[in-house]
Amino acid sequence: MIEVRNLVKNFGSLEVLKGINCRIREGEVVCMIGASGSGKSTFLRCLNLLEQPTSGEVYIDGVCLTDPKVDLNKVRRKMGMVFQLFNLFPHKTALENVTLAPMKVLKLSPKEAAERGRALLAKVGLSDKADAYPGQLSGGQQQRVAIARALAMHPKVMLFDEPTSSLDPEMVGEVLAVMKNLAREGMTMTVVTHEMGFAREVADRVLFLHEGQILEEGTPGEIFNSPREERTKTFLSKIL
Amino acid sequence: MDIAIQIFPVLLLGAGVTLKLTVISVGLGCVIGLFIGLARLSTKQYLRVIGTAYVDFFRGTPLLVQALIIFFGIPQLINETQAWLTATYHVPKIVQNFRFDMWTAAIMACSMNSGAYIAEIFRAGIQSIERGQMEAARSLGMSHVQAMRYVILPQAFKRVIPPLGNEYILMLKDTSILSAIGFVELTRRAQLINAEMFAPFPIYMSAAFLYLVMTLTFSRIVDWLERRLKTE
Ligand SMILES: Nc1ncnc2c1ncn2[C@@H]1O[C@H](COP(=O)(O)OP(=O)(O)OP(=O)(O)O)[C@@H](O)[C@H]1O
Ligand SMILES: [Mg+2]
């Protein structure tokens, strides 16, 4: 479903991604771990072209995103993204956050969009907050609205960039629960996370990113219980 | 005091002209400023160059000189070009002795001038919106234009209200410069009255008083708006 070939990203003279190859299959949950600065966010952002890769190719459903002729606005709809800092639109209510893109991009009628929006807010457990502004919601609630907002475009893949790392500890659970639910429903997900419990329980595969390369990958059991690489061991010992 | 009371109705007319000119000019300035501000933030280099040149010119030269160019300079240019075209290529004359009327020239000068300042206000306002807002909008499949229109600009507009109010007050005072090209607004009106009555102190104090009423009223309105938007 997603195929990444030899992805390289430089910021000026800084080489952040040094040739990444990977495949993400339909329905698969892939967790990505790695030290700060190893390029995890950059990798996710290259997947939906928020960051223009320096070289290499990204394919989704056989469409090459890095082809200059491709309509980016169209292919981006296939990928929902959830950010570390939520990035909700502060001037819109929770429901409006969810319905804005379906109305403006998919041209749904306000009524259709509202139906879809309410269903999604219910799914993330926030039916009663439809009319609240982001500023009136807790971090965990905001992140759940952000997930609903991304789901409203009916994406084929969800990209999560450390969705719980700016949350107070007591709110991490509610967001992870929503994500586990999604995984169970068969959503294809790529998750950058430091929540090893989540990775163990939900991930089909774990990638360890080190200095812009995938140094090791395997099932959660392989990576967490018997890592092959010395650097993976060092990293895991620091965060577990 | 007698003089002040006597001239007050006439001065009030002048104040009306000043107010009207300011409202129209800042209104048009907002339209110009939005386009120039967006041009300065464009990914297209030629648009950035145009935007920057515009802002540099109108902020880097005095309003008086701009008004002189518009009111005297441009008509001369048009008339001489036309005369030259007629003499050399026998192009028939379109207008005899082209001139701007006072209002047109005044509105052009003030709105183009304030457009440059407002462009900078809009640019700063747009840039003050966190990058994540644009990224979230784009990641949902919105185009750059849609993201600007539905996500960035509505937030930026709230933030630019105080500096925009400030620009309005500056413009209100700066319109007095147009008295130099003979546009009869409040200051010019006071000068004309003074030429007749020769009582500069009460006359100019009255004019100052009227300016003060207009600027203070407006700054109170902006304060109120600002507070209302904050609590939202
Ligand atoms: N827009 C940018 N311009 C220049 N350098 C950047 C930019 N974005 C990221 N970098 C650099 O690229 C490197 C990788 O950044 P990235 O955000 O992908 O790391 P990360 O693995 O997500 O780290 P973290 O766990 O802290 O989020 C860092 O050294 C960072 O400073
Ligand atoms: Mg990151």
XYZ file of C-alpha atoms and ligand atoms in Angstrom:
504
model
C 0.000 0.000 0.000
C 2.810 2.422 0.855
C 6.209 1.865 -0.610
C 9.211 4.042 0.106
C 12.274 3.713 -2.093
C 15.607 5.153 -1.204
C 14.158 8.235 0.472
C 16.709 10.946 1.148
C 16.041 14.273 2.816
C 18.602 16.986 3.391
C 18.114 20.299 5.127
C 20.870 22.310 3.534
C 24.001 20.383 4.314
C 22.369 18.346 7.080
C 21.508 14.832 5.927
C 18.460 13.831 7.915
C 17.177 10.792 6.009
C 19.870 8.728 4.368
C 18.078 6.397 2.007
C 15.072 4.753 3.599
C 13.370 1.734 2.062
C 10.227 0.294 3.499
C 6.807 -1.074 2.725
C 3.640 -0.728 4.712
C 0.927 -3.202 3.883
C -2.795 -2.661 4.031
C -4.121 -2.999 7.579
C -0.667 -3.023 9.077
C 0.286 -1.042 12.172
C 3.891 0.045 12.049
C 5.474 1.765 15.014
C 8.582 3.789 14.566
C 10.968 4.405 17.403
C 14.281 6.181 17.591
C 16.201 8.865 19.447
C 15.331 12.539 19.206
C 16.683 13.956 15.977
C 16.906 10.580 14.253
C 14.465 11.796 11.581
C 11.169 10.189 12.632
C 9.046 13.286 12.110
C 10.856 14.119 8.905
C 10.093 10.626 7.605
C 6.373 10.945 8.332
C 6.271 14.416 6.825
C 7.961 13.148 3.686
C 5.274 10.455 3.377
C 2.546 13.018 2.835
C 4.840 15.536 1.215
C 4.578 18.194 3.913
C 8.321 18.023 3.400
C 9.652 17.674 -0.137
C 12.062 14.707 -0.257
C 15.480 15.504 -1.681
C 15.435 12.251 -3.653
C 13.780 8.870 -3.669
C 10.207 7.824 -4.287
C 7.068 7.380 -2.250
C 4.228 5.296 -3.687
C 0.768 4.976 -2.292
C -1.570 2.519 -3.992
C 0.793 2.506 -6.924
C 0.682 6.307 -7.356
C 4.081 7.941 -7.163
C 3.757 10.991 -4.884
C 7.151 12.320 -5.715
C 6.178 12.608 -9.379
C 5.871 16.361 -10.008
C 2.722 15.816 -12.107
C 0.793 14.300 -9.228
C -2.029 16.355 -7.660
C -0.754 16.592 -4.106
C -4.010 17.857 -2.646
C -5.687 14.749 -3.941
C -3.198 12.193 -2.685
C -2.851 13.872 0.695
C -6.492 13.053 1.355
C -5.534 9.399 1.409
C -3.352 10.040 4.425
C -4.615 11.426 7.686
C -2.040 13.029 9.935
C -2.111 13.517 13.680
C 0.415 15.912 15.157
C 2.216 16.054 18.450
C 0.741 19.484 19.203
C -2.752 18.625 17.848
C -2.858 21.681 15.563
C -6.604 22.039 15.893
C -8.081 25.167 14.331
C -8.654 27.361 17.396
C -11.320 29.543 15.771
C -13.561 26.576 15.040
C -15.553 24.299 17.324
C -14.704 20.622 17.646
C -17.402 19.737 15.138
C -16.328 22.488 12.731
C -12.752 21.260 12.943
C -13.962 17.864 11.782
C -16.346 19.101 9.069
C -14.242 21.859 7.484
C -12.171 19.744 5.108
C -15.019 17.385 4.114
C -17.078 20.439 3.158
C -14.381 22.416 1.382
C -12.370 19.587 -0.151
C -14.859 16.754 -0.641
C -17.710 19.247 -1.216
C -20.053 17.477 1.175
C -23.178 19.416 2.056
C -23.140 20.945 5.567
C -25.700 18.352 6.600
C -23.719 15.362 5.320
C -20.536 16.750 6.828
C -22.203 17.321 10.190
C -23.527 13.770 10.202
C -20.103 12.395 9.446
C -18.565 14.727 12.027
C -20.944 13.766 14.812
C -20.450 10.086 14.113
C -16.695 10.510 14.348
C -16.864 12.592 17.513
C -19.007 9.832 19.003
C -16.430 7.304 17.950
C -13.682 9.151 19.835
C -16.022 9.605 22.799
C -16.624 13.336 22.459
C -20.245 13.656 21.380
C -20.893 16.097 24.185
C -18.030 18.390 23.122
C -19.151 19.069 19.561
C -19.682 22.770 20.217
C -16.640 23.348 22.412
C -13.686 25.328 21.089
C -10.238 23.710 21.284
C -9.257 26.158 24.010
C -12.006 24.706 26.205
C -10.806 21.112 25.805
C -8.114 19.173 27.633
C -5.070 17.978 25.715
C -6.393 14.457 25.474
C -9.738 15.679 24.204
C -8.055 17.927 21.666
C -5.991 15.066 20.347
C -9.070 12.900 20.010
C -10.788 15.668 18.025
C -7.672 15.825 15.853
C -7.948 12.099 15.194
C -11.623 12.492 14.285
C -10.697 15.394 12.002
C -8.173 13.279 10.131
C -10.598 10.340 9.896
C -13.271 12.576 8.391
C -11.453 12.528 5.063
C -11.747 8.713 5.035
C -8.009 8.225 4.671
C -6.483 4.895 3.776
C -3.546 5.427 6.104
C -3.201 7.312 9.368
C 0.121 8.875 10.266
C 0.699 9.673 13.931
C 3.644 11.795 15.049
C 4.134 11.264 18.779
C 0.421 11.745 19.429
C 0.726 11.411 23.176
C 4.052 13.004 24.015
C 2.705 16.447 24.792
C -0.081 15.097 26.997
C -0.275 14.901 30.763
C 0.211 11.277 31.811
C -3.395 10.806 32.883
C -4.600 11.657 29.379
C -2.336 9.348 27.444
C -4.596 6.357 27.984
C -7.701 7.836 26.395
C -5.841 8.711 23.209
C -4.119 5.339 22.994
C -7.479 3.647 23.497
C -8.875 5.447 20.468
C -5.830 4.425 18.447
C -6.103 0.787 19.541
C -9.703 0.809 18.426
C -8.698 2.096 15.028
C -6.057 -0.584 14.699
C -8.576 -3.236 15.608
C -10.885 -1.979 12.867
C -8.122 -2.653 10.399
C -6.869 0.904 9.776
C -3.408 1.065 8.270
C -1.312 3.089 10.693
C 2.186 4.431 10.985
C 2.904 5.635 14.476
C 5.945 7.430 15.802
C 5.793 6.827 19.509
C 7.687 6.353 22.709
C 4.819 4.376 24.200
C 6.434 0.980 24.213
C 3.401 -0.628 25.823
C 1.292 0.517 22.910
C 3.854 -0.687 20.391
C 4.073 -4.103 22.019
C 0.352 -4.542 22.121
C -0.744 -3.086 18.804
C 2.137 -2.992 16.358
C 2.602 -5.612 13.685
C 6.078 -4.327 13.062
C 8.485 -1.975 14.792
C 11.108 0.070 12.953
C 14.112 1.454 14.769
C 15.359 4.615 13.106
C 18.918 5.667 13.800
C 20.601 8.676 12.225
C 18.298 8.712 9.238
C 18.365 4.996 8.495
C 16.246 2.047 9.461
C 18.762 0.161 11.521
C 16.554 -2.661 12.597
C 13.008 -3.854 12.106
C 10.935 -6.747 13.301
C 7.944 -7.781 15.326
C 7.564 -6.036 18.688
C 8.737 -9.257 20.331
C 11.925 -9.367 18.293
C 12.768 -5.710 18.774
C 11.927 -5.397 22.436
C 13.013 -8.825 23.712
C 15.961 -9.683 21.547
C 17.284 -6.729 19.571
C 20.181 -7.626 17.305
C 21.851 -4.255 17.037
C 23.905 -2.786 19.831
C 22.423 0.688 19.200
C 18.893 -0.636 19.480
C 19.765 -2.164 22.841
C 21.269 1.100 24.067
C 18.229 3.065 22.941
C 15.771 0.648 24.520
C 17.647 0.533 27.785
C 17.383 4.320 27.978
C 13.676 4.558 27.496
C 12.272 1.382 29.017
C -14.188 81.414 22.655
C -16.699 83.397 20.600
C -14.636 82.764 17.524
C -14.395 79.078 18.285
C -18.167 78.795 18.547
C -18.683 80.862 15.437
C -16.367 78.790 13.232
C -17.307 75.451 14.680
C -19.977 74.466 12.122
C -17.598 75.169 9.235
C -14.763 73.257 10.888
C -17.127 70.383 11.527
C -17.678 70.142 7.777
C -13.920 69.851 7.380
C -13.811 67.154 10.024
C -16.487 65.275 8.080
C -14.301 65.394 4.983
C -11.298 64.147 6.950
C -13.307 61.298 8.417
C -14.759 60.272 5.072
C -11.367 60.358 3.380
C -9.831 58.271 6.155
C -12.553 55.625 6.178
C -12.483 55.209 2.398
C -8.695 55.204 2.215
C -8.137 52.716 5.016
C -10.903 50.533 3.548
C -9.245 50.499 0.133
C -5.872 50.252 1.879
C -7.028 46.995 3.479
C -7.829 45.534 0.071
C -4.509 46.674 -1.383
C -2.709 45.577 1.771
C -4.194 42.093 1.684
C -3.018 41.498 -1.870
C 0.400 43.068 -1.377
C 0.851 41.259 1.948
C -0.022 37.917 0.349
C 2.268 38.715 -2.577
C 5.138 39.254 -0.143
C 4.520 35.805 1.311
C 4.083 34.107 -2.044
C 6.255 31.230 -3.149
C 6.542 32.946 -6.541
C 9.537 35.183 -6.629
C 8.164 37.789 -9.029
C 5.199 38.359 -6.725
C 7.519 38.812 -3.753
C 9.576 41.322 -5.745
C 6.485 43.317 -6.714
C 5.185 43.270 -3.140
C 8.480 44.327 -1.662
C 8.975 47.111 -4.215
C 5.503 48.445 -3.478
C 6.026 48.483 0.269
C 9.507 49.970 -0.033
C 8.323 52.790 -2.262
C 5.260 53.821 -0.286
C 6.857 53.493 3.119
C 10.168 54.954 2.008
C 8.846 58.198 0.537
C 6.764 60.929 2.224
C 3.009 60.934 1.721
C 3.261 64.558 0.592
C 5.609 63.664 -2.241
C 3.354 60.759 -3.218
C 0.371 63.112 -3.292
C 2.306 65.646 -5.397
C 3.260 62.928 -7.864
C -0.301 61.720 -8.151
C -1.955 65.122 -8.321
C 0.527 67.001 -10.492
C 3.040 64.494 -11.803
C 0.820 61.837 -13.315
C -1.504 64.265 -15.163
C 1.555 65.925 -16.677
C 2.907 62.557 -17.743
C -0.400 61.603 -19.319
C -0.858 64.920 -21.103
C 2.662 65.022 -22.474
C 2.542 61.412 -23.609
C -0.693 62.123 -25.372
C 0.689 65.259 -27.000
C 3.705 63.309 -28.165
C 1.572 60.493 -29.568
C -0.566 63.014 -31.445
C 2.422 64.896 -32.819
C 4.386 61.808 -33.871
C 1.777 59.234 -34.791
C -1.321 61.395 -35.254
C -3.156 59.468 -32.568
C -6.396 61.364 -31.881
C -6.611 63.040 -28.489
C -8.696 61.133 -25.975
C -8.932 63.777 -23.252
C -8.236 67.457 -23.320
C -5.945 68.496 -20.487
C -6.277 65.501 -18.147
C -6.588 66.222 -14.408
C -7.564 64.219 -11.349
C -10.293 65.725 -9.271
C -9.291 66.425 -5.676
C -11.141 63.550 -4.117
C -9.756 60.998 -6.549
C -6.192 62.184 -6.031
C -6.579 62.323 -2.249
C -8.098 58.846 -2.029
C -5.463 57.413 -4.342
C -2.590 58.885 -2.365
C -3.933 57.884 1.046
C -5.120 54.411 0.138
C -1.961 53.474 -1.739
C 0.121 54.792 1.131
C -1.817 53.047 3.864
C -1.946 49.910 1.683
C 1.809 49.579 2.138
C 1.609 49.809 5.930
C -1.402 47.498 6.066
C 0.411 44.977 3.848
C 3.094 44.767 6.516
C 0.471 44.403 9.229
C -1.204 41.544 7.351
C 2.096 39.894 6.581
C 3.120 39.945 10.230
C -0.346 38.721 11.245
C -0.231 35.797 8.838
C 3.297 34.900 9.862
C 2.317 34.932 13.517
C -0.013 31.966 12.956
C 1.770 28.766 13.965
C 3.169 26.749 11.081
C 1.234 23.720 12.311
C -2.038 25.350 11.263
C -1.036 25.433 7.623
C 0.362 21.917 7.874
C -2.786 20.535 9.462
C -4.908 22.150 6.753
C -2.681 20.879 3.948
C -2.553 17.395 5.442
C -6.349 17.316 5.154
C -6.069 17.881 1.430
C -6.834 21.597 1.361
C -5.054 23.648 -1.261
C -2.814 26.515 -0.210
C -5.557 28.995 -1.111
C -8.211 27.079 0.854
C -5.924 26.819 3.867
C -5.287 30.566 3.744
C -8.934 31.391 3.345
C -10.513 29.089 5.914
C -7.737 28.574 8.448
C -4.974 31.171 8.384
C -6.695 34.442 7.452
C -9.619 34.170 9.902
C -7.111 33.773 12.720
C -4.796 36.455 11.367
C -7.640 38.994 11.053
C -8.260 38.869 14.777
C -4.618 39.513 15.522
C -4.339 42.480 13.140
C -7.237 44.450 14.573
C -5.138 46.431 17.097
C -2.364 47.420 14.638
C -5.009 48.135 12.009
C -6.755 50.474 14.433
C -3.458 52.174 15.031
C -2.914 52.584 11.288
C -6.356 54.126 11.008
C -5.498 56.721 13.641
C -2.184 57.537 11.950
C -3.959 57.909 8.603
C -6.571 60.170 10.112
C -3.849 62.561 11.189
C -1.813 62.156 8.014
C -4.695 63.258 5.808
C -3.832 66.792 6.977
C -0.851 66.564 4.624
C -3.256 66.775 1.714
C -3.987 70.391 2.663
C -0.732 71.072 0.819
C -2.209 70.065 -2.538
C -5.262 72.182 -1.797
C -7.600 69.418 -0.667
C -10.022 71.035 1.760
C -10.162 68.748 4.756
C -10.070 69.840 8.379
C -6.602 71.405 8.468
C -7.041 73.220 5.158
C -10.462 74.423 6.292
C -8.877 75.888 9.429
C -6.197 77.602 7.360
C -8.816 79.127 5.086
C -10.823 80.428 8.018
C -7.679 81.825 9.554
C -6.814 83.664 6.349
C -10.130 85.456 6.674
C -10.340 86.053 10.411
C -6.744 85.931 11.540
C -7.271 84.277 14.915
C -4.824 81.383 14.739
C -4.998 80.262 18.362
C -8.726 79.537 18.719
C -9.001 78.306 15.165
C -6.147 75.802 15.257
C -7.010 74.719 18.794
C -10.518 73.968 17.596
C -9.119 71.920 14.745
C -6.875 70.042 17.178
C -9.852 69.413 19.412
C -11.797 67.891 16.528
C -8.876 65.636 15.575
C -8.628 64.538 19.180
C -12.316 63.682 19.389
C -12.011 61.542 16.279
C -8.821 59.717 17.255
C -9.843 59.079 20.856
C -13.286 57.820 19.906
C -11.722 55.442 17.489
C -9.054 54.150 19.838
C -11.791 53.415 22.407
C -13.681 51.411 19.792
C -10.538 49.421 19.005
C -9.905 48.763 22.704
C -13.420 47.492 23.069
C -13.145 45.258 19.984
C -9.849 43.908 21.211
C -11.293 43.004 24.587
C -14.299 41.348 23.000
C -12.159 39.234 20.715
C -9.910 38.209 23.585
C -12.741 36.805 25.641
C -14.062 34.787 22.700
N 12.705 22.397 8.682
C 13.931 21.991 9.117
N 15.018 22.708 8.790
C 16.247 22.314 9.187
N 16.488 21.223 9.940
C 15.441 20.474 10.305
C 14.099 20.816 9.908
N 13.263 19.886 10.418
C 14.041 19.011 11.077
N 15.334 19.346 11.022
C 16.468 18.598 11.606
O 16.361 17.279 11.171
C 16.729 16.379 12.196
C 15.651 15.352 12.384
O 14.498 16.004 12.864
P 13.153 15.236 13.184
O 12.195 16.251 13.670
O 12.756 14.414 12.015
O 13.607 14.273 14.373
P 12.714 13.359 15.279
O 13.283 11.993 15.141
O 11.276 13.530 14.951
O 13.023 13.891 16.722
P 12.051 14.136 17.963
O 11.950 12.833 18.681
O 12.768 15.161 18.787
O 10.742 14.616 17.437
C 17.001 17.225 13.426
O 18.410 17.373 13.546
C 16.365 18.548 13.107
O 17.075 19.597 13.699
Mg 9.623 14.450 15.945
